[in-house]
């Protein structure tokens, strides 16, 4: 491009990032808060951010009105201010298309709203953090921030995660798991299994939710049954864990990929009950998010214990083949000093930016690192072979003796 004097101008194109948030999840509102925090931290000289809000009904919406938190108080009103979009499940097509384009030969409305370069999911919980959304992005082939389909699914499901960690020698508390159908068809059997393998008190959890939703403590059979009834409202798979009664919870964030990782300082969430509740995590207000909960940063623990937790967090991240930023929550048994990995959050609340700021990494730099990791994974993936450039049908193979009724 030349200016009026004929001088060649160099225009540096910004990276267009689609930030996806909301979703069909009980953690919908937390996702909105985390996403708006992240969007505010982007370096606007390097990136053009395109907000893509996924409604509770599953609609994809975009528009500037999504950037104002107060608009979410009236969701119907918000939808009237934005535009519904979608992406085609075609490999290599990174465009956002209008869902309501007027059809016809003489339509002047451009069906393309944006042409993205990279996707940045900030979706918490089911249908967003569990691998479903990541599978859509992998089908399209667009580079995206965070864990892939497999590591997202394994990290989200507490049962599968603990199986993998235990097999890999990473300590987890004793647990029992079952399905809602098993519970509904034979409660006595499930109760006996829990009581034979675990001692009261226990913690009952839905297998695939976060933010402490659906979690209850049980001290006897009656409260166990009540806790299970609560948990099956949210998940078809339930996990019951031995409760560490004199326990200190410590969190540590990990950034990188399975080959190269760094860990943040540790934090100690402060709770009033036996476990950190949803209200304690997010009660600081709509603009605050996870960093508003009461906590000590850095955690008040010996340096040796902190280093051990950081190693367990790093090992957990590697074993689950994670990418991007995650937060690993561990428990210290104060009676004997044993440390157990409790869970991993592959898209943590507020993206754990407050832990990285305490470690010396600004939120803006954290965003840069996450995008760099996504692009690196895309380059690595493109070096692999996924298909052969041959057609066995054109070669005459695979027909004889194959599907009955097909003539070659």
CSV table of C-alpha atoms in Angstrom, one decimal:
chain,number,residue,atom,x,y,z
A,1,UNK,CA,0.0,0.0,0.0
A,2,UNK,CA,1.3,3.5,-0.9
A,3,UNK,CA,0.4,6.9,0.6
A,4,UNK,CA,-0.4,10.0,-1.3
A,5,UNK,CA,3.4,10.7,-1.9
A,6,UNK,CA,3.9,7.2,-3.4
A,7,UNK,CA,5.8,5.9,-0.4
A,8,UNK,CA,5.3,2.3,0.3
A,9,UNK,CA,3.7,1.7,3.7
A,10,UNK,CA,4.1,-1.5,5.8
A,11,UNK,CA,0.9,-2.4,7.7
A,12,UNK,CA,1.3,-5.0,10.4
A,13,UNK,CA,-1.9,-7.1,10.6
A,14,UNK,CA,-3.1,-7.9,14.0
A,15,UNK,CA,-3.8,-11.5,15.1
A,16,UNK,CA,-7.6,-11.9,15.2
A,17,UNK,CA,-8.5,-13.9,18.3
A,18,UNK,CA,-12.0,-15.3,18.9
A,19,UNK,CA,-12.6,-15.5,22.7
A,20,UNK,CA,-15.3,-18.1,23.3
A,21,UNK,CA,-17.1,-18.0,26.7
A,22,UNK,CA,-20.5,-18.6,28.4
A,23,UNK,CA,-21.7,-22.1,27.4
A,24,UNK,CA,-24.3,-24.6,28.4
A,25,UNK,CA,-22.9,-25.1,31.9
A,26,UNK,CA,-23.8,-24.4,35.5
A,27,UNK,CA,-20.5,-22.4,35.5
A,28,UNK,CA,-21.8,-20.1,32.7
A,29,UNK,CA,-21.6,-16.9,34.7
A,30,UNK,CA,-18.1,-17.6,36.0
A,31,UNK,CA,-17.0,-18.2,32.4
A,32,UNK,CA,-18.3,-14.7,31.4
A,33,UNK,CA,-16.3,-13.1,34.3
A,34,UNK,CA,-13.1,-15.0,33.4
A,35,UNK,CA,-13.4,-14.1,29.7
A,36,UNK,CA,-14.0,-10.4,30.2
A,37,UNK,CA,-11.0,-10.3,32.5
A,38,UNK,CA,-8.9,-12.0,29.8
A,39,UNK,CA,-10.2,-9.7,27.0
A,40,UNK,CA,-9.2,-6.6,29.1
A,41,UNK,CA,-5.7,-8.0,29.4
A,42,UNK,CA,-5.0,-8.5,25.7
A,43,UNK,CA,-2.4,-6.3,24.1
A,44,UNK,CA,-4.6,-4.3,21.7
A,45,UNK,CA,-1.6,-3.3,19.6
A,46,UNK,CA,-1.0,-7.0,18.7
A,47,UNK,CA,-4.4,-8.6,18.8
A,48,UNK,CA,-7.9,-7.9,17.6
A,49,UNK,CA,-10.3,-9.6,20.0
A,50,UNK,CA,-13.6,-11.0,18.7
A,51,UNK,CA,-15.9,-11.9,21.6
A,52,UNK,CA,-18.1,-15.0,21.0
A,53,UNK,CA,-20.6,-15.6,23.7
A,54,UNK,CA,-22.3,-19.0,23.8
A,55,UNK,CA,-25.7,-18.6,25.4
A,56,UNK,CA,-27.2,-21.1,27.9
A,57,UNK,CA,-29.3,-22.4,25.0
A,58,UNK,CA,-26.2,-22.9,22.8
A,59,UNK,CA,-26.4,-20.0,20.5
A,60,UNK,CA,-23.2,-18.4,19.3
A,61,UNK,CA,-23.4,-14.6,19.5
A,62,UNK,CA,-20.9,-11.8,18.8
A,63,UNK,CA,-20.8,-8.0,19.0
A,64,UNK,CA,-19.4,-5.1,21.1
A,65,UNK,CA,-22.3,-5.3,23.6
A,66,UNK,CA,-20.7,-8.5,24.9
A,67,UNK,CA,-17.8,-6.5,26.4
A,68,UNK,CA,-20.0,-4.8,29.0
A,69,UNK,CA,-20.7,-6.9,32.1
A,70,UNK,CA,-23.8,-5.0,33.0
A,71,UNK,CA,-25.5,-6.2,29.8
A,72,UNK,CA,-25.6,-9.7,31.1
A,73,UNK,CA,-28.2,-8.8,33.7
A,74,UNK,CA,-30.8,-8.9,30.9
A,75,UNK,CA,-29.9,-11.8,28.6
A,76,UNK,CA,-32.9,-11.4,26.3
A,77,UNK,CA,-32.0,-7.7,25.9
A,78,UNK,CA,-28.4,-8.6,25.2
A,79,UNK,CA,-29.3,-11.0,22.4
A,80,UNK,CA,-31.1,-8.2,20.7
A,81,UNK,CA,-27.9,-6.1,20.6
A,82,UNK,CA,-25.7,-8.8,19.1
A,83,UNK,CA,-25.6,-11.1,16.1
A,84,UNK,CA,-25.9,-14.9,15.9
A,85,UNK,CA,-23.0,-16.6,14.2
A,86,UNK,CA,-21.6,-20.1,13.6
A,87,UNK,CA,-18.5,-21.9,12.2
A,88,UNK,CA,-18.6,-24.5,9.5
A,89,UNK,CA,-17.2,-27.9,10.4
A,90,UNK,CA,-14.8,-27.7,7.4
A,91,UNK,CA,-11.1,-28.2,8.0
A,92,UNK,CA,-9.2,-24.9,7.4
A,93,UNK,CA,-12.3,-22.6,7.4
A,94,UNK,CA,-11.8,-20.3,10.3
A,95,UNK,CA,-14.6,-17.9,9.5
A,96,UNK,CA,-17.5,-16.8,11.6
A,97,UNK,CA,-20.7,-16.8,9.5
A,98,UNK,CA,-23.9,-15.0,10.1
A,99,UNK,CA,-26.7,-17.4,11.1
A,100,UNK,CA,-29.5,-15.1,9.8
A,101,UNK,CA,-28.2,-14.0,6.5
A,102,UNK,CA,-30.9,-13.1,4.0
A,103,UNK,CA,-30.7,-15.6,1.2
A,104,UNK,CA,-31.2,-15.0,-2.4
A,105,UNK,CA,-29.3,-14.0,-5.5
A,106,UNK,CA,-29.5,-10.3,-4.9
A,107,UNK,CA,-28.7,-10.3,-1.2
A,108,UNK,CA,-26.0,-7.7,-0.3
A,109,UNK,CA,-25.4,-8.9,3.2
A,110,UNK,CA,-22.0,-10.4,3.6
A,111,UNK,CA,-22.4,-13.9,5.2
A,112,UNK,CA,-18.9,-13.6,6.8
A,113,UNK,CA,-18.7,-11.7,10.1
A,114,UNK,CA,-15.1,-12.3,10.9
A,115,UNK,CA,-12.2,-14.5,9.7
A,116,UNK,CA,-10.4,-15.7,12.8
A,117,UNK,CA,-6.7,-16.7,13.2
A,118,UNK,CA,-6.9,-18.4,16.6
A,119,UNK,CA,-9.6,-19.5,19.1
A,120,UNK,CA,-9.3,-18.8,22.8
A,121,UNK,CA,-11.8,-20.9,24.8
A,122,UNK,CA,-12.6,-19.5,28.3
A,123,UNK,CA,-15.4,-22.0,28.9
A,124,UNK,CA,-15.8,-23.6,32.4
A,125,UNK,CA,-17.4,-26.9,33.1
A,126,UNK,CA,-19.5,-29.2,30.9
A,127,UNK,CA,-19.7,-28.6,27.1
A,128,UNK,CA,-16.7,-26.4,27.2
A,129,UNK,CA,-13.9,-27.6,29.4
A,130,UNK,CA,-14.6,-31.3,29.0
A,131,UNK,CA,-13.3,-31.7,25.4
A,132,UNK,CA,-16.6,-31.3,23.5
A,133,UNK,CA,-15.8,-27.8,22.3
A,134,UNK,CA,-12.1,-28.7,21.8
A,135,UNK,CA,-13.3,-31.5,19.5
A,136,UNK,CA,-15.2,-28.9,17.3
A,137,UNK,CA,-12.1,-26.8,17.1
A,138,UNK,CA,-9.9,-29.7,16.2
A,139,UNK,CA,-12.3,-30.7,13.5
A,140,UNK,CA,-12.1,-27.2,12.0
A,141,UNK,CA,-8.3,-27.2,12.4
A,142,UNK,CA,-8.1,-23.7,13.9
A,143,UNK,CA,-5.2,-23.2,16.4
A,144,UNK,CA,-6.7,-22.9,19.9
A,145,UNK,CA,-5.5,-22.1,23.4
A,146,UNK,CA,-5.4,-24.7,26.1
A,147,UNK,CA,-5.8,-28.4,26.3
A,148,UNK,CA,-6.8,-30.6,23.4
A,149,UNK,CA,-9.8,-32.9,23.3
A,150,UNK,CA,-8.2,-35.9,25.1
A,151,UNK,CA,-6.5,-34.0,27.9
A,152,UNK,CA,-9.6,-31.8,28.5
A,153,UNK,CA,-11.9,-34.8,28.8
A,154,UNK,CA,-9.5,-36.6,31.1
A,155,UNK,CA,-8.9,-33.5,33.3
A,156,UNK,CA,-12.6,-32.8,33.6
A,157,UNK,CA,-13.7,-36.2,34.7
A,158,UNK,CA,-12.6,-36.7,38.3
A,159,UNK,CA,-12.9,-40.5,38.0
A,160,UNK,CA,-10.8,-40.9,34.9
A,161,UNK,CA,-8.3,-38.3,36.1
A,162,UNK,CA,-7.7,-40.2,39.4
A,163,UNK,CA,-7.3,-43.5,37.6
A,164,UNK,CA,-4.6,-42.0,35.3
A,165,UNK,CA,-2.8,-40.3,38.2
A,166,UNK,CA,-2.9,-43.4,40.4
A,167,UNK,CA,-1.5,-45.5,37.6
A,168,UNK,CA,1.3,-42.9,37.1
A,169,UNK,CA,2.3,-43.0,40.8
A,170,UNK,CA,0.8,-39.6,41.6
A,171,UNK,CA,-1.0,-39.8,45.0
A,172,UNK,CA,-4.8,-39.4,45.2
A,173,UNK,CA,-7.1,-40.1,48.1
A,174,UNK,CA,-9.0,-43.4,48.2
A,175,UNK,CA,-12.3,-43.3,46.3
A,176,UNK,CA,-15.4,-45.2,45.0
A,177,UNK,CA,-17.3,-44.4,41.9
A,178,UNK,CA,-20.6,-45.5,40.4
A,179,UNK,CA,-23.3,-44.3,37.9
A,180,UNK,CA,-26.6,-42.8,38.6
A,181,UNK,CA,-28.4,-45.9,37.2
A,182,UNK,CA,-26.5,-48.1,39.6
A,183,UNK,CA,-27.6,-45.9,42.4
A,184,UNK,CA,-31.2,-45.7,41.4
A,185,UNK,CA,-31.4,-49.5,40.8
A,186,UNK,CA,-29.6,-50.7,43.9
A,187,UNK,CA,-28.9,-48.1,46.6
A,188,UNK,CA,-28.2,-50.7,49.2
A,189,UNK,CA,-25.3,-52.1,47.1
A,190,UNK,CA,-23.8,-48.7,46.5
A,191,UNK,CA,-24.1,-47.7,50.2
A,192,UNK,CA,-22.4,-50.9,51.3
A,193,UNK,CA,-19.6,-50.5,48.7
A,194,UNK,CA,-18.8,-47.0,50.0
A,195,UNK,CA,-18.9,-48.1,53.7
A,196,UNK,CA,-16.7,-51.2,53.1
A,197,UNK,CA,-14.0,-49.3,51.1
A,198,UNK,CA,-14.1,-45.9,52.8
A,199,UNK,CA,-14.6,-44.6,56.3
A,200,UNK,CA,-17.0,-41.8,57.2
A,201,UNK,CA,-16.8,-38.9,56.7
A,202,UNK,CA,-16.7,-38.8,52.9
A,203,UNK,CA,-17.1,-36.2,50.2
A,204,UNK,CA,-19.6,-36.9,47.4
A,205,UNK,CA,-19.0,-35.2,44.0
A,206,UNK,CA,-20.4,-35.1,40.5
A,207,UNK,CA,-17.6,-36.6,38.3
A,208,UNK,CA,-17.5,-33.8,35.8
A,209,UNK,CA,-18.3,-30.4,37.4
A,210,UNK,CA,-16.1,-27.7,38.9
A,211,UNK,CA,-16.6,-24.7,41.1
A,212,UNK,CA,-17.7,-27.0,44.0
A,213,UNK,CA,-21.1,-27.4,42.5
A,214,UNK,CA,-23.0,-30.5,43.7
A,215,UNK,CA,-20.4,-31.4,46.3
A,216,UNK,CA,-21.5,-32.5,49.8
A,217,UNK,CA,-20.0,-34.0,52.9
A,218,UNK,CA,-21.5,-37.2,54.4
A,219,UNK,CA,-21.0,-38.5,57.9
A,220,UNK,CA,-23.4,-41.4,58.0
A,221,UNK,CA,-25.6,-43.4,55.6
A,222,UNK,CA,-28.5,-41.0,55.8
A,223,UNK,CA,-26.4,-38.0,54.8
A,224,UNK,CA,-24.6,-40.1,52.2
A,225,UNK,CA,-27.9,-40.8,50.5
A,226,UNK,CA,-28.9,-37.2,50.6
A,227,UNK,CA,-25.5,-36.2,49.1
A,228,UNK,CA,-25.7,-38.7,46.3
A,229,UNK,CA,-29.3,-37.5,45.5
A,230,UNK,CA,-27.9,-34.0,45.2
A,231,UNK,CA,-24.9,-35.0,43.0
A,232,UNK,CA,-26.9,-37.1,40.5
A,233,UNK,CA,-28.8,-33.9,39.6
A,234,UNK,CA,-25.7,-32.7,37.9
A,235,UNK,CA,-23.9,-35.8,36.6
A,236,UNK,CA,-24.4,-39.4,35.5
A,237,UNK,CA,-21.2,-40.5,37.2
A,238,UNK,CA,-20.5,-40.0,40.9
A,239,UNK,CA,-17.3,-40.2,42.9
A,240,UNK,CA,-17.2,-40.6,46.7
A,241,UNK,CA,-13.8,-39.8,48.3
A,242,UNK,CA,-12.3,-40.4,51.7
A,243,UNK,CA,-12.4,-37.1,53.5
A,244,UNK,CA,-9.1,-35.8,54.8
A,245,UNK,CA,-10.5,-34.2,58.0
A,246,UNK,CA,-7.5,-32.1,59.2
A,247,UNK,CA,-6.7,-30.8,55.8
A,248,UNK,CA,-5.0,-27.8,54.2
A,249,UNK,CA,-5.8,-27.0,50.5
A,250,UNK,CA,-3.1,-25.6,48.3
A,251,UNK,CA,-3.4,-24.6,44.7
A,252,UNK,CA,-0.6,-24.2,42.1
A,253,UNK,CA,-0.8,-23.2,38.4
A,254,UNK,CA,1.2,-24.7,35.6
A,255,UNK,CA,1.9,-23.1,32.3
A,256,UNK,CA,3.4,-24.7,29.2
A,257,UNK,CA,3.0,-28.1,27.5
A,258,UNK,CA,3.9,-31.7,28.3
A,259,UNK,CA,7.5,-31.1,27.3
A,260,UNK,CA,8.2,-27.7,28.8
A,261,UNK,CA,6.4,-26.4,31.9
A,262,UNK,CA,6.8,-23.8,34.6
A,263,UNK,CA,4.9,-23.5,37.9
A,264,UNK,CA,3.5,-20.6,39.8
A,265,UNK,CA,3.8,-19.7,43.4
A,266,UNK,CA,1.3,-21.7,45.6
A,267,UNK,CA,-1.8,-20.2,47.1
A,268,UNK,CA,-3.9,-21.3,50.1
A,269,UNK,CA,-7.6,-20.7,49.8
A,270,UNK,CA,-9.3,-19.8,53.1
A,271,UNK,CA,-12.6,-21.6,53.7
A,272,UNK,CA,-15.2,-21.5,56.5
A,273,UNK,CA,-16.5,-25.1,55.9
A,274,UNK,CA,-15.0,-28.5,55.1
A,275,UNK,CA,-14.4,-27.5,51.5
A,276,UNK,CA,-14.4,-24.3,49.6
A,277,UNK,CA,-17.9,-23.5,48.5
A,278,UNK,CA,-19.1,-21.8,45.3
A,279,UNK,CA,-20.0,-18.7,47.3
A,280,UNK,CA,-16.5,-18.5,48.9
A,281,UNK,CA,-14.8,-18.9,45.5
A,282,UNK,CA,-16.9,-16.3,43.6
A,283,UNK,CA,-18.6,-14.1,46.2
A,284,UNK,CA,-16.4,-11.2,45.6
A,285,UNK,CA,-18.7,-9.7,42.9
A,286,UNK,CA,-19.3,-9.9,39.2
A,287,UNK,CA,-16.1,-8.1,38.2
A,288,UNK,CA,-13.8,-10.0,40.6
A,289,UNK,CA,-13.9,-13.7,39.7
A,290,UNK,CA,-11.8,-16.4,41.3
A,291,UNK,CA,-9.1,-14.0,42.5
A,292,UNK,CA,-11.6,-12.3,44.8
A,293,UNK,CA,-11.9,-15.3,47.1
A,294,UNK,CA,-10.0,-15.2,50.4
A,295,UNK,CA,-6.6,-16.7,50.1
A,296,UNK,CA,-2.9,-16.5,51.1
A,297,UNK,CA,-0.5,-15.8,48.3
A,298,UNK,CA,2.1,-17.2,48.6
A,299,UNK,CA,0.8,-20.0,50.8
A,300,UNK,CA,2.1,-20.2,54.4
A,301,UNK,CA,3.9,-23.5,54.0
A,302,UNK,CA,7.6,-24.5,54.2
A,303,UNK,CA,9.7,-24.0,51.1
A,304,UNK,CA,10.3,-27.8,50.9
A,305,UNK,CA,6.5,-28.4,50.9
A,306,UNK,CA,5.9,-25.8,48.3
A,307,UNK,CA,8.6,-27.3,46.0
A,308,UNK,CA,7.0,-30.8,46.4
A,309,UNK,CA,3.6,-29.4,45.5
A,310,UNK,CA,5.0,-27.6,42.5
A,311,UNK,CA,6.5,-30.9,41.3
A,312,UNK,CA,3.3,-32.8,41.8
A,313,UNK,CA,1.4,-30.1,39.9
A,314,UNK,CA,4.0,-30.2,37.0
A,315,UNK,CA,3.8,-34.0,36.9
A,316,UNK,CA,0.0,-34.0,36.8
A,317,UNK,CA,0.1,-31.5,34.0
A,318,UNK,CA,2.5,-33.7,32.0
A,319,UNK,CA,0.8,-37.1,32.7
A,320,UNK,CA,-2.5,-35.7,31.5
A,321,UNK,CA,-0.7,-34.2,28.4
A,322,UNK,CA,-2.0,-30.7,29.1
A,323,UNK,CA,-1.3,-27.5,27.3
A,324,UNK,CA,-1.8,-23.8,28.1
A,325,UNK,CA,-2.5,-22.9,31.7
A,326,UNK,CA,-4.1,-25.1,34.3
A,327,UNK,CA,-4.5,-25.0,38.1
A,328,UNK,CA,-3.8,-28.1,40.2
A,329,UNK,CA,-5.5,-28.3,43.6
A,330,UNK,CA,-3.8,-30.5,46.2
A,331,UNK,CA,-4.6,-31.4,49.8
A,332,UNK,CA,-2.2,-31.7,52.7
A,333,UNK,CA,-3.1,-34.1,55.5
A,334,UNK,CA,-2.0,-32.2,58.6
A,335,UNK,CA,-1.9,-35.3,60.7
A,336,UNK,CA,0.9,-37.0,58.8
A,337,UNK,CA,2.0,-34.5,56.1
A,338,UNK,CA,0.8,-36.6,53.2
A,339,UNK,CA,0.0,-34.7,50.0
A,340,UNK,CA,-2.7,-35.7,47.5
A,341,UNK,CA,-3.6,-34.3,44.2
A,342,UNK,CA,-7.3,-33.4,44.4
A,343,UNK,CA,-8.2,-32.1,40.9
A,344,UNK,CA,-7.0,-30.2,37.9
A,345,UNK,CA,-8.8,-27.2,36.3
A,346,UNK,CA,-7.8,-27.1,32.6
A,347,UNK,CA,-9.4,-23.7,32.2
A,348,UNK,CA,-9.1,-22.3,35.7
A,349,UNK,CA,-11.2,-19.4,37.0
A,350,UNK,CA,-9.7,-16.1,36.0
A,351,UNK,CA,-7.1,-18.2,34.1
A,352,UNK,CA,-5.1,-18.1,37.4
A,353,UNK,CA,-3.6,-14.8,36.3
A,354,UNK,CA,-3.3,-13.6,39.9
A,355,UNK,CA,-1.0,-16.6,40.7
A,356,UNK,CA,1.2,-15.7,37.7
A,357,UNK,CA,1.3,-12.0,38.6
A,358,UNK,CA,2.7,-13.1,42.0
A,359,UNK,CA,5.2,-15.3,40.1
A,360,UNK,CA,6.4,-12.3,37.9
A,361,UNK,CA,4.3,-12.9,34.8
A,362,UNK,CA,1.8,-10.1,34.0
A,363,UNK,CA,-1.7,-11.0,32.7
A,364,UNK,CA,-0.8,-9.5,29.3
A,365,UNK,CA,2.4,-11.7,29.1
A,366,UNK,CA,0.3,-14.7,30.2
A,367,UNK,CA,-2.0,-14.1,27.2
A,368,UNK,CA,1.0,-13.9,24.9
A,369,UNK,CA,2.4,-17.1,26.2
A,370,UNK,CA,-0.9,-19.0,25.8
A,371,UNK,CA,-1.3,-17.9,22.2
A,372,UNK,CA,2.3,-18.8,21.5
A,373,UNK,CA,1.7,-22.3,22.9
A,374,UNK,CA,-1.4,-22.7,20.7
A,375,UNK,CA,0.5,-21.7,17.6
A,376,UNK,CA,3.4,-24.0,18.5
A,377,UNK,CA,1.0,-27.0,18.9
A,378,UNK,CA,-0.5,-26.2,15.5
A,379,UNK,CA,2.9,-26.2,13.9
A,380,UNK,CA,3.8,-29.5,15.6
A,381,UNK,CA,0.5,-31.1,14.5
A,382,UNK,CA,1.0,-30.2,10.9
A,383,UNK,CA,4.3,-32.1,10.8
A,384,UNK,CA,2.5,-35.3,11.6
A,385,UNK,CA,1.0,-37.7,9.0
A,386,UNK,CA,-2.7,-38.3,9.3
A,387,UNK,CA,-3.5,-39.7,5.9
A,388,UNK,CA,-1.9,-41.2,2.8
A,389,UNK,CA,-2.2,-39.5,-0.6
A,390,UNK,CA,-3.6,-42.6,-2.2
A,391,UNK,CA,-7.0,-43.8,-3.3
A,392,UNK,CA,-7.4,-47.6,-2.9
A,393,UNK,CA,-10.6,-47.5,-4.9
A,394,UNK,CA,-8.8,-46.0,-7.9
A,395,UNK,CA,-6.2,-48.7,-7.5
A,396,UNK,CA,-8.8,-51.4,-7.7
A,397,UNK,CA,-8.2,-52.6,-4.2
A,398,UNK,CA,-10.5,-53.1,-1.3
A,399,UNK,CA,-13.5,-54.1,-3.5
A,400,UNK,CA,-13.4,-57.9,-4.1
A,401,UNK,CA,-14.6,-59.8,-1.1
A,402,UNK,CA,-15.5,-56.6,0.7
A,403,UNK,CA,-19.0,-55.2,1.0
A,404,UNK,CA,-21.6,-57.6,-0.5
A,405,UNK,CA,-23.6,-56.3,-3.4
A,406,UNK,CA,-20.9,-53.8,-4.7
A,407,UNK,CA,-19.7,-54.6,-8.2
A,408,UNK,CA,-16.3,-53.6,-9.2
